[in-house]
Amino acid sequence: MKGGTVWAKLSHLLGIGILLAGGGLLLTAFWPLVQQIDRLERQKEQIQHQVAAEQDRNQELNLQLELLQSDPNYLTRIARDRLSMGKKGEIIFRFDPFPLPSDREGAGDK
């Protein structure tokens, strides 16, 4: 009986070894697929963020379009601010933006 227990233990260890080897082979075979799935999920998340940003921009543009079509005051403001247009007889003055102290070179030297 003593010899039977040794063979039983060896048989049990061999079965565990075969299972581990089979698991290792499966892991080796499917690991590239797991990595690809992970990469595609990250890419999908990035695209979803881009879609959300573009949807927000679309909403802003639709609001601007609606204002341009329905609000004469908004249309006038856009024409004056962006297109430098004025009413008949008006003189338009344009000023460069005032530079901040951090924008000036050598401001601390003077």
PDB file of C-alpha atoms in Angstrom:
ATOM      1  CA  MET A   1       0.000   0.000   0.000  1.00  0.00           C
ATOM      2  CA  LYS A   2       2.910   2.286   0.677  1.00  0.00           C
ATOM      3  CA  GLY A   3       3.956   2.221  -2.988  1.00  0.00           C
ATOM      4  CA  GLY A   4       0.374   2.927  -4.067  1.00  0.00           C
ATOM      5  CA  THR A   5       0.260   6.184  -2.177  1.00  0.00           C
ATOM      6  CA  VAL A   6       3.461   7.416  -3.826  1.00  0.00           C
ATOM      7  CA  TRP A   7       2.061   6.679  -7.265  1.00  0.00           C
ATOM      8  CA  ALA A   8      -1.228   8.327  -6.301  1.00  0.00           C
ATOM      9  CA  LYS A   9       0.629  11.453  -5.163  1.00  0.00           C
ATOM     10  CA  LEU A  10       2.744  11.495  -8.322  1.00  0.00           C
ATOM     11  CA  SER A  11      -0.356  11.022 -10.443  1.00  0.00           C
ATOM     12  CA  HIS A  12      -2.052  13.885  -8.582  1.00  0.00           C
ATOM     13  CA  LEU A  13       1.011  16.143  -9.055  1.00  0.00           C
ATOM     14  CA  LEU A  14       1.161  15.214 -12.740  1.00  0.00           C
ATOM     15  CA  GLY A  15      -2.512  16.176 -13.130  1.00  0.00           C
ATOM     16  CA  ILE A  16      -1.862  19.534 -11.453  1.00  0.00           C
ATOM     17  CA  GLY A  17       1.196  20.057 -13.666  1.00  0.00           C
ATOM     18  CA  ILE A  18      -0.823  19.307 -16.788  1.00  0.00           C
ATOM     19  CA  LEU A  19      -3.537  21.744 -15.683  1.00  0.00           C
ATOM     20  CA  LEU A  20      -0.968  24.465 -14.994  1.00  0.00           C
ATOM     21  CA  ALA A  21       0.752  23.861 -18.313  1.00  0.00           C
ATOM     22  CA  GLY A  22      -2.586  23.957 -20.136  1.00  0.00           C
ATOM     23  CA  GLY A  23      -3.508  27.169 -18.319  1.00  0.00           C
ATOM     24  CA  GLY A  24      -0.158  28.665 -19.259  1.00  0.00           C
ATOM     25  CA  LEU A  25      -0.662  27.735 -22.898  1.00  0.00           C
ATOM     26  CA  LEU A  26      -4.151  29.246 -22.900  1.00  0.00           C
ATOM     27  CA  LEU A  27      -2.862  32.416 -21.251  1.00  0.00           C
ATOM     28  CA  THR A  28      -0.047  32.643 -23.789  1.00  0.00           C
ATOM     29  CA  ALA A  29      -2.479  32.088 -26.651  1.00  0.00           C
ATOM     30  CA  PHE A  30      -5.072  34.637 -25.490  1.00  0.00           C
ATOM     31  CA  TRP A  31      -2.817  37.303 -23.917  1.00  0.00           C
ATOM     32  CA  PRO A  32      -2.473  39.301 -27.174  1.00  0.00           C
ATOM     33  CA  LEU A  33      -6.275  39.335 -27.481  1.00  0.00           C
ATOM     34  CA  VAL A  34      -6.626  40.575 -23.910  1.00  0.00           C
ATOM     35  CA  GLN A  35      -4.139  43.367 -24.626  1.00  0.00           C
ATOM     36  CA  GLN A  36      -5.953  44.287 -27.841  1.00  0.00           C
ATOM     37  CA  ILE A  37      -9.293  44.431 -26.031  1.00  0.00           C
ATOM     38  CA  ASP A  38      -7.772  46.687 -23.368  1.00  0.00           C
ATOM     39  CA  ARG A  39      -6.267  48.971 -26.030  1.00  0.00           C
ATOM     40  CA  LEU A  40      -9.579  49.154 -27.907  1.00  0.00           C
ATOM     41  CA  GLU A  41     -11.478  49.990 -24.716  1.00  0.00           C
ATOM     42  CA  ARG A  42      -9.071  52.870 -24.008  1.00  0.00           C
ATOM     43  CA  GLN A  43      -9.470  54.067 -27.592  1.00  0.00           C
ATOM     44  CA  LYS A  44     -13.260  53.844 -27.267  1.00  0.00           C
ATOM     45  CA  GLU A  45     -13.128  55.956 -24.098  1.00  0.00           C
ATOM     46  CA  GLN A  46     -11.031  58.618 -25.853  1.00  0.00           C
ATOM     47  CA  ILE A  47     -13.462  58.707 -28.770  1.00  0.00           C
ATOM     48  CA  GLN A  48     -16.405  59.025 -26.381  1.00  0.00           C
ATOM     49  CA  HIS A  49     -14.710  62.062 -24.786  1.00  0.00           C
ATOM     50  CA  GLN A  50     -14.159  63.566 -28.228  1.00  0.00           C
ATOM     51  CA  VAL A  51     -17.793  62.947 -29.166  1.00  0.00           C
ATOM     52  CA  ALA A  52     -18.966  64.633 -25.948  1.00  0.00           C
ATOM     53  CA  ALA A  53     -16.745  67.651 -26.644  1.00  0.00           C
ATOM     54  CA  GLU A  54     -18.020  67.918 -30.211  1.00  0.00           C
ATOM     55  CA  GLN A  55     -21.621  67.635 -29.016  1.00  0.00           C
ATOM     56  CA  ASP A  56     -20.988  70.537 -26.627  1.00  0.00           C
ATOM     57  CA  ARG A  57     -19.484  72.564 -29.461  1.00  0.00           C
ATOM     58  CA  ASN A  58     -22.462  71.672 -31.661  1.00  0.00           C
ATOM     59  CA  GLN A  59     -24.832  72.972 -28.970  1.00  0.00           C
ATOM     60  CA  GLU A  60     -22.875  76.241 -28.763  1.00  0.00           C
ATOM     61  CA  LEU A  61     -22.958  76.659 -32.538  1.00  0.00           C
ATOM     62  CA  ASN A  62     -26.687  75.918 -32.670  1.00  0.00           C
ATOM     63  CA  LEU A  63     -27.269  78.557 -29.978  1.00  0.00           C
ATOM     64  CA  GLN A  64     -25.216  81.075 -31.949  1.00  0.00           C
ATOM     65  CA  LEU A  65     -27.149  80.232 -35.115  1.00  0.00           C
ATOM     66  CA  GLU A  66     -30.447  80.666 -33.311  1.00  0.00           C
ATOM     67  CA  LEU A  67     -29.317  84.030 -31.899  1.00  0.00           C
ATOM     68  CA  LEU A  68     -28.093  85.189 -35.300  1.00  0.00           C
ATOM     69  CA  GLN A  69     -31.432  84.284 -36.861  1.00  0.00           C
ATOM     70  CA  SER A  70     -33.693  85.681 -34.153  1.00  0.00           C
ATOM     71  CA  ASP A  71     -31.889  88.400 -32.133  1.00  0.00           C
ATOM     72  CA  PRO A  72     -31.060  91.605 -34.018  1.00  0.00           C
ATOM     73  CA  ASN A  73     -29.052  92.952 -31.063  1.00  0.00           C
ATOM     74  CA  TYR A  74     -26.784  89.895 -31.134  1.00  0.00           C
ATOM     75  CA  LEU A  75     -26.344  90.261 -34.886  1.00  0.00           C
ATOM     76  CA  THR A  76     -25.417  93.938 -34.440  1.00  0.00           C
ATOM     77  CA  ARG A  77     -22.911  93.115 -31.706  1.00  0.00           C
ATOM     78  CA  ILE A  78     -21.253  90.421 -33.840  1.00  0.00           C
ATOM     79  CA  ALA A  79     -21.077  92.778 -36.817  1.00  0.00           C
ATOM     80  CA  ARG A  80     -19.455  95.508 -34.685  1.00  0.00           C
ATOM     81  CA  ASP A  81     -17.071  93.319 -32.655  1.00  0.00           C
ATOM     82  CA  ARG A  82     -15.915  90.727 -35.136  1.00  0.00           C
ATOM     83  CA  LEU A  83     -16.387  92.379 -38.499  1.00  0.00           C
ATOM     84  CA  SER A  84     -15.512  95.982 -37.495  1.00  0.00           C
ATOM     85  CA  MET A  85     -18.735  97.216 -39.027  1.00  0.00           C
ATOM     86  CA  GLY A  86     -20.558 100.329 -37.903  1.00  0.00           C
ATOM     87  CA  LYS A  87     -23.601 102.342 -38.691  1.00  0.00           C
ATOM     88  CA  LYS A  88     -23.540 104.981 -41.392  1.00  0.00           C
ATOM     89  CA  GLY A  89     -21.516 107.969 -40.254  1.00  0.00           C
ATOM     90  CA  GLU A  90     -19.815 106.194 -37.339  1.00  0.00           C
ATOM     91  CA  ILE A  91     -16.053 106.159 -36.990  1.00  0.00           C
ATOM     92  CA  ILE A  92     -14.611 102.903 -35.692  1.00  0.00           C
ATOM     93  CA  PHE A  93     -11.579 102.981 -33.431  1.00  0.00           C
ATOM     94  CA  ARG A  94      -9.637  99.791 -32.785  1.00  0.00           C
ATOM     95  CA  PHE A  95      -7.132  99.542 -29.947  1.00  0.00           C
ATOM     96  CA  ASP A  96      -4.557  96.859 -29.362  1.00  0.00           C
ATOM     97  CA  PRO A  97      -5.146  94.936 -26.153  1.00  0.00           C
ATOM     98  CA  PHE A  98      -3.290  96.404 -23.201  1.00  0.00           C
ATOM     99  CA  PRO A  99      -0.326  94.128 -22.386  1.00  0.00           C
ATOM    100  CA  LEU A 100      -0.093  92.720 -18.891  1.00  0.00           C
ATOM    101  CA  PRO A 101       3.091  93.403 -16.891  1.00  0.00           C
ATOM    102  CA  SER A 102       4.121  89.762 -17.358  1.00  0.00           C
ATOM    103  CA  ASP A 103       3.840  90.219 -21.146  1.00  0.00           C
ATOM    104  CA  ARG A 104       6.218  93.179 -21.257  1.00  0.00           C
ATOM    105  CA  GLU A 105       9.892  92.416 -21.740  1.00  0.00           C
ATOM    106  CA  GLY A 106      12.182  94.102 -19.230  1.00  0.00           C
ATOM    107  CA  ALA A 107       9.294  95.618 -17.258  1.00  0.00           C
ATOM    108  CA  GLY A 108      11.220  95.159 -14.011  1.00  0.00           C
ATOM    109  CA  ASP A 109      14.315  96.896 -15.427  1.00  0.00           C
ATOM    110  CA  LYS A 110      12.640 100.280 -15.869  1.00  0.00           C
TER     111      LYS A 110
END
